[in-house]
CSV table of C-alpha atoms in Angstrom, one decimal:
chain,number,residue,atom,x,y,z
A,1,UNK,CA,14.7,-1.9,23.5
A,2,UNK,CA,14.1,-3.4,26.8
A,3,UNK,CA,12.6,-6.8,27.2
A,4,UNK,CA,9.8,-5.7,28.9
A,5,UNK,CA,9.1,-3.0,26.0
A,6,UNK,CA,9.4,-5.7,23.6
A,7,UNK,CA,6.9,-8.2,25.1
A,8,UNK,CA,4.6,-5.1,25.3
A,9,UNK,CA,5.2,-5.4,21.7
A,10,UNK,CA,4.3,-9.1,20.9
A,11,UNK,CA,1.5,-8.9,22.7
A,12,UNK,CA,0.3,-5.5,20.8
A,13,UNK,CA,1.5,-7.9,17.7
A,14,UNK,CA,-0.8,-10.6,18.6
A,15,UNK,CA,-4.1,-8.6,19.2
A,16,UNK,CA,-4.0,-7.3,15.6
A,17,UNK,CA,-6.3,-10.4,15.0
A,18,UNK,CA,-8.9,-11.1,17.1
A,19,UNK,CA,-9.4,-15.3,17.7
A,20,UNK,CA,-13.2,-14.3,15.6
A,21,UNK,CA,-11.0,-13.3,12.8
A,22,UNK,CA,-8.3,-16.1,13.5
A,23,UNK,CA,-11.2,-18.7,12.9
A,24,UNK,CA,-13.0,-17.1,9.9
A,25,UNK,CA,-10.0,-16.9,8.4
A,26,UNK,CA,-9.3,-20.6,8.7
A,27,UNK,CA,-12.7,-21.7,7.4
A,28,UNK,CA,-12.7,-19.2,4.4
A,29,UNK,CA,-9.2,-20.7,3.3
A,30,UNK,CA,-9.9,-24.5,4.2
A,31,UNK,CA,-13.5,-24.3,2.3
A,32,UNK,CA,-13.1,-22.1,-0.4
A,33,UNK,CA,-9.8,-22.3,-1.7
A,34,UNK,CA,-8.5,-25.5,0.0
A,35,UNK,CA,-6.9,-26.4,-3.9
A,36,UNK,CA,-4.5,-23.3,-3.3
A,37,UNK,CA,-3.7,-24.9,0.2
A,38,UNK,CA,-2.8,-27.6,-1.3
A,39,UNK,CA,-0.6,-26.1,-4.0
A,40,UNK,CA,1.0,-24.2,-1.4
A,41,UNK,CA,1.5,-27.3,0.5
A,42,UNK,CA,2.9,-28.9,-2.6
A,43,UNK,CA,5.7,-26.8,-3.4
A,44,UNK,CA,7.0,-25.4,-0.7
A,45,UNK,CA,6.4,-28.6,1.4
A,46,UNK,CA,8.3,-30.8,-1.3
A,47,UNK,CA,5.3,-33.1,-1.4
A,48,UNK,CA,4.2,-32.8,-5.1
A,49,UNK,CA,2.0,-35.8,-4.3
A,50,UNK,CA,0.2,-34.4,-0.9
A,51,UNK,CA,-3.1,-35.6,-1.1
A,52,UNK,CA,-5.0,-32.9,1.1
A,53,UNK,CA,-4.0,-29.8,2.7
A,54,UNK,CA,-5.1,-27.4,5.7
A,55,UNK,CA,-4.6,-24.1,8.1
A,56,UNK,CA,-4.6,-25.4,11.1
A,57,UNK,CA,-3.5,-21.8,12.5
A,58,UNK,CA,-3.7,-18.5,12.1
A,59,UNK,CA,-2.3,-15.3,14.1
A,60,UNK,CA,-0.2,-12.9,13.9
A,61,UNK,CA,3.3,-13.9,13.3
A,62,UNK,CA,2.0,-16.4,10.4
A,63,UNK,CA,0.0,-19.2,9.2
A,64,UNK,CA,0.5,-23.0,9.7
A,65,UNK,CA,-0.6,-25.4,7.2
A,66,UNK,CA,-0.6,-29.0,7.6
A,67,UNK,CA,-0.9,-31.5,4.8
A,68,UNK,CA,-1.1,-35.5,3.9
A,69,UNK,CA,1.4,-37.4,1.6
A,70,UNK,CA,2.1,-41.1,1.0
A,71,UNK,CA,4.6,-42.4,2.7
A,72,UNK,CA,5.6,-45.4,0.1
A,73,UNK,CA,8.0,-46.5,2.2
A,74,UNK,CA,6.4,-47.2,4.8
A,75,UNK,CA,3.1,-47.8,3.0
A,76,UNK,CA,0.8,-45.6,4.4
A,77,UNK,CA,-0.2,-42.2,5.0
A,78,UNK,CA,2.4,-39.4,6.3
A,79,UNK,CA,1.7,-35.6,7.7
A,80,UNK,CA,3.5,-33.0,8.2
A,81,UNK,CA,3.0,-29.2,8.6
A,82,UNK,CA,4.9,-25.5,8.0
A,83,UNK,CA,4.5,-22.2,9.2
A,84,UNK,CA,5.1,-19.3,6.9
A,85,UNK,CA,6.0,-16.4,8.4
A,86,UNK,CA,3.8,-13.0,8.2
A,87,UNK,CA,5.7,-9.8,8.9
A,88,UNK,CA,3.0,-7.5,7.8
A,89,UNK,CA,-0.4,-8.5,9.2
A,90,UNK,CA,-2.3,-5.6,9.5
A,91,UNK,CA,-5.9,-7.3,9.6
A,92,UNK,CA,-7.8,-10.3,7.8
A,93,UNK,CA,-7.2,-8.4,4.0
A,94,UNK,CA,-3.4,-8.5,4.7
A,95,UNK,CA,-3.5,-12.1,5.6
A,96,UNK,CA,-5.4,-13.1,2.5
A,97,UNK,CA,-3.0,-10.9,0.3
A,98,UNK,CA,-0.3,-12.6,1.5
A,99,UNK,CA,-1.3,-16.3,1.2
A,100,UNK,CA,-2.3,-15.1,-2.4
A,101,UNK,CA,1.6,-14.4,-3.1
A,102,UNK,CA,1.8,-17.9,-1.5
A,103,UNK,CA,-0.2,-19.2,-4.1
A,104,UNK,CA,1.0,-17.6,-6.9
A,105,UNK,CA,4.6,-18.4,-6.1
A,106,UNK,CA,3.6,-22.1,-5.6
A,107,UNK,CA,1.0,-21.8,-8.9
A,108,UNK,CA,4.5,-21.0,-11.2
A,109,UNK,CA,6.5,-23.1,-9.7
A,110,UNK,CA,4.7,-25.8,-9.8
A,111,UNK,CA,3.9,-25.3,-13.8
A,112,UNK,CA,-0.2,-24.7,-13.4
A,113,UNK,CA,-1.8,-22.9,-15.7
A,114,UNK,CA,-3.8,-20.2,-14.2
A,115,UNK,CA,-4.2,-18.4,-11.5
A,116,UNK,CA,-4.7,-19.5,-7.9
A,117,UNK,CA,-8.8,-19.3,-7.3
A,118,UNK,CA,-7.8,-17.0,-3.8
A,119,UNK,CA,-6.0,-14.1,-6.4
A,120,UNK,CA,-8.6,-13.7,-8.4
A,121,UNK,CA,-11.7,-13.7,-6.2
A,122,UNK,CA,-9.2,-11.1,-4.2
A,123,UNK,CA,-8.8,-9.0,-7.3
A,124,UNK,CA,-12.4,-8.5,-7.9
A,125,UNK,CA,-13.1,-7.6,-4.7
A,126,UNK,CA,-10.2,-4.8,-4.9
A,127,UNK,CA,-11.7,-4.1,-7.7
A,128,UNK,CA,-15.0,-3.0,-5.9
A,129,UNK,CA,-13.6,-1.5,-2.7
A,130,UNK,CA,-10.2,-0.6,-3.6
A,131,UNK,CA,-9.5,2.9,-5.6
A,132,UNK,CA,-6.4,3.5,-7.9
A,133,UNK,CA,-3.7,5.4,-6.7
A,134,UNK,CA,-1.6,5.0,-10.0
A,135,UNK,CA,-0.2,8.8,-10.2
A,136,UNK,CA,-1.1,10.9,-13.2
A,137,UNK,CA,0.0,14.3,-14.0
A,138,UNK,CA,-2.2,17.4,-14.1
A,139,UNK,CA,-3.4,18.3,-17.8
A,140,UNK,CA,-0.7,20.3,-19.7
A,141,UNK,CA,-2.7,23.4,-19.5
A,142,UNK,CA,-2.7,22.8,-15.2
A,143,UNK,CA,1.2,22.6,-15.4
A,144,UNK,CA,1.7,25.2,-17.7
A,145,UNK,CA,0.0,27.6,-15.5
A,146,UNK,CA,1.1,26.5,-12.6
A,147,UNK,CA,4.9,27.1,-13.9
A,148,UNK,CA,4.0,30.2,-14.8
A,149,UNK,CA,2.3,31.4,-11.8
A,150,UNK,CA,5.3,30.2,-9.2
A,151,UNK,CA,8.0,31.4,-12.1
A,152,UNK,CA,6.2,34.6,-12.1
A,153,UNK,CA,6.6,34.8,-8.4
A,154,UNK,CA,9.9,33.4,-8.1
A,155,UNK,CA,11.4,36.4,-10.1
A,156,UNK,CA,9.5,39.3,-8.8
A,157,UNK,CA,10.6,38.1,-5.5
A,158,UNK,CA,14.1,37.4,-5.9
A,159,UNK,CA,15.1,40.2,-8.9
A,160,UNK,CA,14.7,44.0,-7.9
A,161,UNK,CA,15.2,45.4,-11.3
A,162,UNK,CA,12.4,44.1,-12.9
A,163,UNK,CA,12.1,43.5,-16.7
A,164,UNK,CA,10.3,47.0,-17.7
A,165,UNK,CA,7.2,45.0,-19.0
A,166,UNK,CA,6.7,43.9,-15.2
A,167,UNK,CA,7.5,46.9,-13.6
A,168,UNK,CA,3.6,47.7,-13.2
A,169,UNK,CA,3.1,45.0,-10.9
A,170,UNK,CA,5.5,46.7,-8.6
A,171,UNK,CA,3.1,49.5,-8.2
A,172,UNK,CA,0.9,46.9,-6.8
A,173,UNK,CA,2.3,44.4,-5.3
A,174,UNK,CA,6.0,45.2,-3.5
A,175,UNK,CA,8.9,42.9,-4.0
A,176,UNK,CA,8.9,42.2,-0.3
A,177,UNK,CA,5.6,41.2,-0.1
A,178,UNK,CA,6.3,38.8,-3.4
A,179,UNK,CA,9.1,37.5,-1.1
A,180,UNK,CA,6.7,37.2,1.5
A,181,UNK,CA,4.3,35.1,-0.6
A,182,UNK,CA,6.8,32.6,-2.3
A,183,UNK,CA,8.2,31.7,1.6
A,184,UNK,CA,4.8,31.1,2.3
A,185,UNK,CA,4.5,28.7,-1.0
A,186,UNK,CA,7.3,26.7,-0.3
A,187,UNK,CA,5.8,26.0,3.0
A,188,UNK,CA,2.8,25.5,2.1
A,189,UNK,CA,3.6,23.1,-0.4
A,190,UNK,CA,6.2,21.4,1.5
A,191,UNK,CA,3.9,20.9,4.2
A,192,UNK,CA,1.2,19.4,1.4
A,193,UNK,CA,3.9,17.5,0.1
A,194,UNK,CA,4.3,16.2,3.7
A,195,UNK,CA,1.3,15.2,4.5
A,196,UNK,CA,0.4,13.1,0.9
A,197,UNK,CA,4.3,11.6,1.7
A,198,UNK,CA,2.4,10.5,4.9
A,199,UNK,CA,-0.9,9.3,4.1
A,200,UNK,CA,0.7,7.5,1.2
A,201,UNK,CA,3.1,6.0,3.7
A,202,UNK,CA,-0.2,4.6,5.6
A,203,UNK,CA,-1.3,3.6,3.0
A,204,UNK,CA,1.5,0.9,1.5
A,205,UNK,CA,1.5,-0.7,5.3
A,206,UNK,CA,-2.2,-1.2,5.0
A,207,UNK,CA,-3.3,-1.9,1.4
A,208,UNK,CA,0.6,-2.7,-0.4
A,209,UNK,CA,-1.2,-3.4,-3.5
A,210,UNK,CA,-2.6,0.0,-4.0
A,211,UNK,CA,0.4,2.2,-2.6
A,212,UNK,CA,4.3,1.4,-3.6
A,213,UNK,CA,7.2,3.2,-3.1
A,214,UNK,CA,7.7,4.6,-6.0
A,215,UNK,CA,4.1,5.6,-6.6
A,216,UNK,CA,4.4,7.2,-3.1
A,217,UNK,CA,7.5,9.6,-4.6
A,218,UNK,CA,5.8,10.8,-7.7
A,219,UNK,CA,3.0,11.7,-5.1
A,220,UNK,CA,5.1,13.6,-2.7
A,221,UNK,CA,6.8,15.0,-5.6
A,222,UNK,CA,3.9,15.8,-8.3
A,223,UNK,CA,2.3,17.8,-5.1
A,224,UNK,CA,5.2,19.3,-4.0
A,225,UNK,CA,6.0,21.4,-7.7
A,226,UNK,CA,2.6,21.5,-8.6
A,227,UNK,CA,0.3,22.1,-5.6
A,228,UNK,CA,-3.2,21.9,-5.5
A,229,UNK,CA,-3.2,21.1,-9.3
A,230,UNK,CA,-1.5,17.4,-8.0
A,231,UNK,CA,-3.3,17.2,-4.5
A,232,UNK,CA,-6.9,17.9,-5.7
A,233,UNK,CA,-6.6,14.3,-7.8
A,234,UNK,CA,-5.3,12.8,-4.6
A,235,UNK,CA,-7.8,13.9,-2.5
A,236,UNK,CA,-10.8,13.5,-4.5
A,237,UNK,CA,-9.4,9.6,-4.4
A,238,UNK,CA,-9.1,9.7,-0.7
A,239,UNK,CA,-12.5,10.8,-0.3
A,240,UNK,CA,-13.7,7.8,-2.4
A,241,UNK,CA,-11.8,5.2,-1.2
A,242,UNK,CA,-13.1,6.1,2.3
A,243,UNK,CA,-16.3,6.7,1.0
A,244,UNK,CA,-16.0,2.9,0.0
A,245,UNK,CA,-14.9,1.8,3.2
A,246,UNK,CA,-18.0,3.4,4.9
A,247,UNK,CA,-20.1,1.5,2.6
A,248,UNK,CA,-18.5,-1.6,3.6
Protein backbone atom coordinates (compact mmCIF):
# COMPACT_ATOMS: atom_id res chain seq x y z
CA UNK A 1 0.00 0.00 0.00
CA UNK A 2 1.40 3.22 -0.98
CA UNK A 3 1.70 6.04 1.45
CA UNK A 4 -0.40 8.16 -0.14
CA UNK A 5 -3.28 5.22 -0.21
CA UNK A 6 -2.71 4.81 3.34
CA UNK A 7 -3.12 8.44 4.47
CA UNK A 8 -6.33 8.33 2.28
CA UNK A 9 -7.03 5.75 4.73
CA UNK A 10 -6.49 7.53 8.15
CA UNK A 11 -8.15 10.20 7.16
CA UNK A 12 -11.34 7.82 6.00
CA UNK A 13 -10.43 6.31 9.68
CA UNK A 14 -10.91 9.55 11.37
CA UNK A 15 -14.18 10.78 9.85
CA UNK A 16 -16.01 7.59 11.14
CA UNK A 17 -16.79 10.07 14.19
CA UNK A 18 -17.92 13.25 13.57
CA UNK A 19 -16.29 16.03 16.39
CA UNK A 20 -20.61 16.23 17.41
CA UNK A 21 -20.29 12.61 18.23
CA UNK A 22 -16.60 12.99 19.61
CA UNK A 23 -18.07 15.51 22.23
CA UNK A 24 -21.36 13.65 23.20
CA UNK A 25 -19.44 10.91 23.72
CA UNK A 26 -17.15 12.59 26.24
CA UNK A 27 -20.00 14.13 28.22
CA UNK A 28 -22.18 10.89 28.27
CA UNK A 29 -19.04 9.01 29.77
CA UNK A 30 -17.63 11.82 32.14
CA UNK A 31 -21.39 12.51 33.62
CA UNK A 32 -23.03 9.37 33.68
CA UNK A 33 -20.62 6.76 34.34
CA UNK A 34 -17.64 8.78 35.48
CA UNK A 35 -17.30 5.70 38.46
CA UNK A 36 -16.45 3.31 35.53
CA UNK A 37 -13.81 5.93 34.38
CA UNK A 38 -12.42 5.78 37.29
CA UNK A 39 -12.29 2.05 37.64
CA UNK A 40 -10.81 1.96 34.34
CA UNK A 41 -8.39 4.50 35.50
CA UNK A 42 -7.66 2.48 38.54
CA UNK A 43 -6.56 -0.70 37.17
CA UNK A 44 -5.07 -0.34 34.18
CA UNK A 45 -3.44 3.03 35.34
CA UNK A 46 -1.94 1.24 38.52
CA UNK A 47 -3.39 3.98 40.68
CA UNK A 48 -5.85 1.98 42.91
CA UNK A 49 -6.08 5.16 44.91
CA UNK A 50 -6.89 7.79 41.83
CA UNK A 51 -9.17 10.06 43.24
CA UNK A 52 -11.11 11.25 39.97
CA UNK A 53 -11.02 10.27 36.48
CA UNK A 54 -11.92 11.65 32.89
CA UNK A 55 -11.97 11.35 28.74
CA UNK A 56 -10.35 13.98 27.80
CA UNK A 57 -10.51 12.51 23.99
CA UNK A 58 -12.26 10.76 21.90
CA UNK A 59 -11.70 9.71 17.97
CA UNK A 60 -11.05 7.20 16.13
CA UNK A 61 -8.01 5.38 16.88
CA UNK A 62 -9.08 5.38 20.73
CA UNK A 63 -9.88 7.09 23.87
CA UNK A 64 -7.67 9.08 26.34
CA UNK A 65 -8.51 9.16 29.87
CA UNK A 66 -6.82 11.26 32.34
CA UNK A 67 -6.99 10.72 36.08
CA UNK A 68 -5.79 12.27 39.68
CA UNK A 69 -3.72 10.29 42.30
CA UNK A 70 -1.78 11.29 45.45
CA UNK A 71 1.49 11.72 45.12
CA UNK A 72 2.67 10.98 48.88
CA UNK A 73 5.89 11.55 48.15
CA UNK A 74 5.80 14.53 47.13
CA UNK A 75 2.65 15.49 49.13
CA UNK A 76 0.33 16.53 46.80
CA UNK A 77 -1.78 15.85 43.90
CA UNK A 78 -0.37 13.87 40.74
CA UNK A 79 -2.03 13.36 37.01
CA UNK A 80 -1.49 11.35 34.50
CA UNK A 81 -3.39 10.02 31.42
CA UNK A 82 -3.60 6.78 28.87
CA UNK A 83 -4.91 6.08 25.67
CA UNK A 84 -6.53 2.78 24.88
CA UNK A 85 -6.42 1.87 21.65
CA UNK A 86 -9.84 1.26 19.48
CA UNK A 87 -9.39 -0.97 16.36
CA UNK A 88 -12.98 -1.31 15.59
CA UNK A 89 -14.84 1.98 15.81
CA UNK A 90 -17.57 1.86 13.67
CA UNK A 91 -19.78 4.73 15.20
CA UNK A 92 -20.74 6.03 18.90
CA UNK A 93 -22.38 2.17 19.81
CA UNK A 94 -18.97 0.67 19.03
CA UNK A 95 -17.15 3.09 21.18
CA UNK A 96 -19.48 2.56 24.14
CA UNK A 97 -19.19 -1.35 23.66
CA UNK A 98 -15.84 -1.15 23.86
CA UNK A 99 -15.17 1.03 26.97
CA UNK A 100 -17.79 -1.44 28.50
CA UNK A 101 -15.13 -4.34 28.06
CA UNK A 102 -12.84 -1.72 29.62
CA UNK A 103 -14.93 -1.71 32.51
CA UNK A 104 -15.68 -5.05 32.97
CA UNK A 105 -12.06 -6.07 32.73
CA UNK A 106 -11.06 -3.35 35.20
CA UNK A 107 -14.55 -4.24 37.47
CA UNK A 108 -12.90 -8.14 37.94
CA UNK A 109 -9.72 -7.23 38.33
CA UNK A 110 -10.09 -4.92 40.64
CA UNK A 111 -12.42 -7.42 42.91
CA UNK A 112 -15.91 -5.17 42.67
CA UNK A 113 -18.85 -6.69 43.01
CA UNK A 114 -21.19 -5.97 40.16
CA UNK A 115 -21.23 -4.86 37.08
CA UNK A 116 -19.91 -1.60 35.72
CA UNK A 117 -23.17 0.99 35.54
CA UNK A 118 -22.06 1.55 31.44
CA UNK A 119 -22.76 -2.56 30.71
CA UNK A 120 -25.79 -2.71 32.06
CA UNK A 121 -27.55 0.52 30.87
CA UNK A 122 -25.91 -0.78 27.39
CA UNK A 123 -27.59 -4.19 27.82
CA UNK A 124 -31.02 -2.84 28.19
CA UNK A 125 -30.75 -0.70 25.51
CA UNK A 126 -29.69 -3.90 23.26
CA UNK A 127 -32.25 -5.25 24.67
CA UNK A 128 -34.72 -2.81 23.04
CA UNK A 129 -33.05 -2.18 19.61
CA UNK A 130 -30.95 -5.12 19.21
CA UNK A 131 -32.66 -8.61 17.79
CA UNK A 132 -31.15 -12.07 18.50
CA UNK A 133 -29.30 -13.74 15.99
CA UNK A 134 -28.61 -16.95 18.26
CA UNK A 135 -29.11 -19.74 15.38
CA UNK A 136 -31.88 -22.19 15.81
CA UNK A 137 -32.69 -25.11 13.57
CA UNK A 138 -35.94 -25.54 11.59
CA UNK A 139 -38.61 -27.77 13.40
CA UNK A 140 -37.93 -31.52 12.95
CA UNK A 141 -40.82 -31.85 10.57
CA UNK A 142 -38.98 -28.64 8.31
CA UNK A 143 -35.78 -30.84 8.20
CA UNK A 144 -37.30 -33.94 7.58
CA UNK A 145 -38.97 -32.72 4.52
CA UNK A 146 -36.54 -30.81 3.45
CA UNK A 147 -34.10 -34.07 3.42
CA UNK A 148 -36.53 -35.72 1.71
CA UNK A 149 -37.36 -33.42 -0.93
CA UNK A 150 -33.40 -32.75 -1.97
CA UNK A 151 -32.76 -36.76 -1.37
CA UNK A 152 -35.60 -37.41 -3.56
CA UNK A 153 -34.02 -35.15 -6.13
CA UNK A 154 -30.61 -36.12 -5.60
CA UNK A 155 -31.36 -39.72 -6.76
CA UNK A 156 -33.70 -39.28 -9.53
CA UNK A 157 -31.10 -37.10 -10.97
CA UNK A 158 -28.04 -38.98 -10.48
CA UNK A 159 -29.50 -42.93 -10.81
CA UNK A 160 -31.07 -43.91 -14.30
CA UNK A 161 -32.47 -47.18 -13.16
CA UNK A 162 -34.82 -46.06 -10.80
CA UNK A 163 -36.21 -48.11 -7.88
CA UNK A 164 -39.60 -49.53 -9.67
CA UNK A 165 -41.72 -47.74 -7.00
CA UNK A 166 -40.28 -44.32 -8.57
CA UNK A 167 -40.32 -45.20 -12.00
CA UNK A 168 -43.76 -43.16 -12.48
CA UNK A 169 -42.17 -40.03 -11.87
CA UNK A 170 -40.07 -40.68 -14.83
CA UNK A 171 -43.20 -40.46 -16.99
CA UNK A 172 -43.30 -36.98 -15.69
CA UNK A 173 -40.55 -35.56 -14.94
CA UNK A 174 -37.17 -36.83 -17.10
CA UNK A 175 -33.95 -37.53 -15.35
CA UNK A 176 -32.29 -34.73 -17.25
CA UNK A 177 -34.64 -32.30 -16.24
CA UNK A 178 -34.20 -33.67 -12.35
CA UNK A 179 -30.47 -33.08 -13.20
CA UNK A 180 -31.38 -29.84 -14.38
CA UNK A 181 -33.22 -28.90 -11.17
CA UNK A 182 -30.68 -30.17 -8.48
CA UNK A 183 -27.79 -27.86 -10.44
CA UNK A 184 -30.02 -25.18 -10.09
CA UNK A 185 -30.48 -26.08 -6.15
CA UNK A 186 -27.04 -26.18 -5.37
CA UNK A 187 -26.81 -22.77 -6.82
CA UNK A 188 -29.37 -21.44 -5.51
CA UNK A 189 -28.60 -22.36 -2.16
CA UNK A 190 -25.01 -21.61 -2.41
CA UNK A 191 -25.72 -18.34 -3.52
CA UNK A 192 -28.33 -17.94 -0.33
CA UNK A 193 -25.71 -19.41 1.65
CA UNK A 194 -23.49 -16.57 0.25
CA UNK A 195 -25.28 -13.94 0.87
CA UNK A 196 -26.47 -14.78 4.87
CA UNK A 197 -22.37 -15.64 5.03
CA UNK A 198 -22.26 -11.87 3.94
CA UNK A 199 -24.78 -10.01 5.75
CA UNK A 200 -23.65 -11.92 8.85
CA UNK A 201 -20.18 -10.86 8.13
CA UNK A 202 -21.55 -7.06 8.29
CA UNK A 203 -23.07 -7.71 10.81
CA UNK A 204 -20.07 -8.94 13.52
CA UNK A 205 -18.01 -5.56 12.26
CA UNK A 206 -20.98 -3.40 13.24
CA UNK A 207 -22.90 -4.96 16.23
CA UNK A 208 -19.97 -7.86 17.60
CA UNK A 209 -22.32 -8.64 20.33
CA UNK A 210 -25.15 -9.84 18.23
CA UNK A 211 -23.00 -11.67 15.35
CA UNK A 212 -19.87 -14.09 16.17
CA UNK A 213 -18.04 -16.23 14.20
CA UNK A 214 -19.34 -19.16 14.91
CA UNK A 215 -22.92 -18.10 15.00
CA UNK A 216 -22.03 -16.67 11.45
CA UNK A 217 -21.03 -20.57 10.30
CA UNK A 218 -24.13 -22.31 11.60
CA UNK A 219 -25.89 -19.47 9.48
CA UNK A 220 -24.12 -20.01 6.35
CA UNK A 221 -24.32 -23.60 6.91
CA UNK A 222 -28.03 -24.15 8.38
CA UNK A 223 -29.09 -22.14 5.03
CA UNK A 224 -26.88 -23.79 2.84
CA UNK A 225 -28.53 -27.72 3.59
CA UNK A 226 -31.65 -26.49 4.44
CA UNK A 227 -32.73 -23.57 2.28
CA UNK A 228 -35.58 -21.45 2.74
CA UNK A 229 -36.60 -23.61 5.78
CA UNK A 230 -33.12 -21.74 7.57
CA UNK A 231 -33.25 -18.37 5.67
CA UNK A 232 -36.98 -17.56 6.25
CA UNK A 233 -35.90 -17.32 10.34
CA UNK A 234 -33.10 -15.14 9.26
CA UNK A 235 -34.86 -12.91 7.33
CA UNK A 236 -37.83 -12.42 9.27
CA UNK A 237 -34.94 -11.14 11.96
CA UNK A 238 -33.45 -8.89 9.41
CA UNK A 239 -36.62 -7.29 8.74
CA UNK A 240 -37.06 -6.59 12.46
CA UNK A 241 -33.89 -5.52 13.47
CA UNK A 242 -34.14 -2.92 10.67
CA UNK A 243 -37.48 -2.24 11.40
CA UNK A 244 -35.99 -1.20 14.89
CA UNK A 245 -33.49 0.86 13.48
CA UNK A 246 -36.09 2.93 11.51
CA UNK A 247 -37.84 3.44 14.68
CA UNK A 248 -34.84 4.82 16.15
Amino acid sequence: MSQQQQQARQRQKRDILSSEDQERLKERLNTSYSADILTIARHFGSRPLATTACVTDIDSNGITIEWQWADATKRKSATDEMQFAMRDITGPSSVLHEVSNLAIEAHKALGLAGEPQLTKDKREVDAKNLVDFTFRLPSPLSMASIAFGVGLLTYMALVSNVHPRLRFIRHWVSQDTCYHLFVWALIVHALEAGAVYAFCYLLKVIQPQQMDTKTQLKWTLGVALFGLGCLHDFAKRVSRQFALVGAN
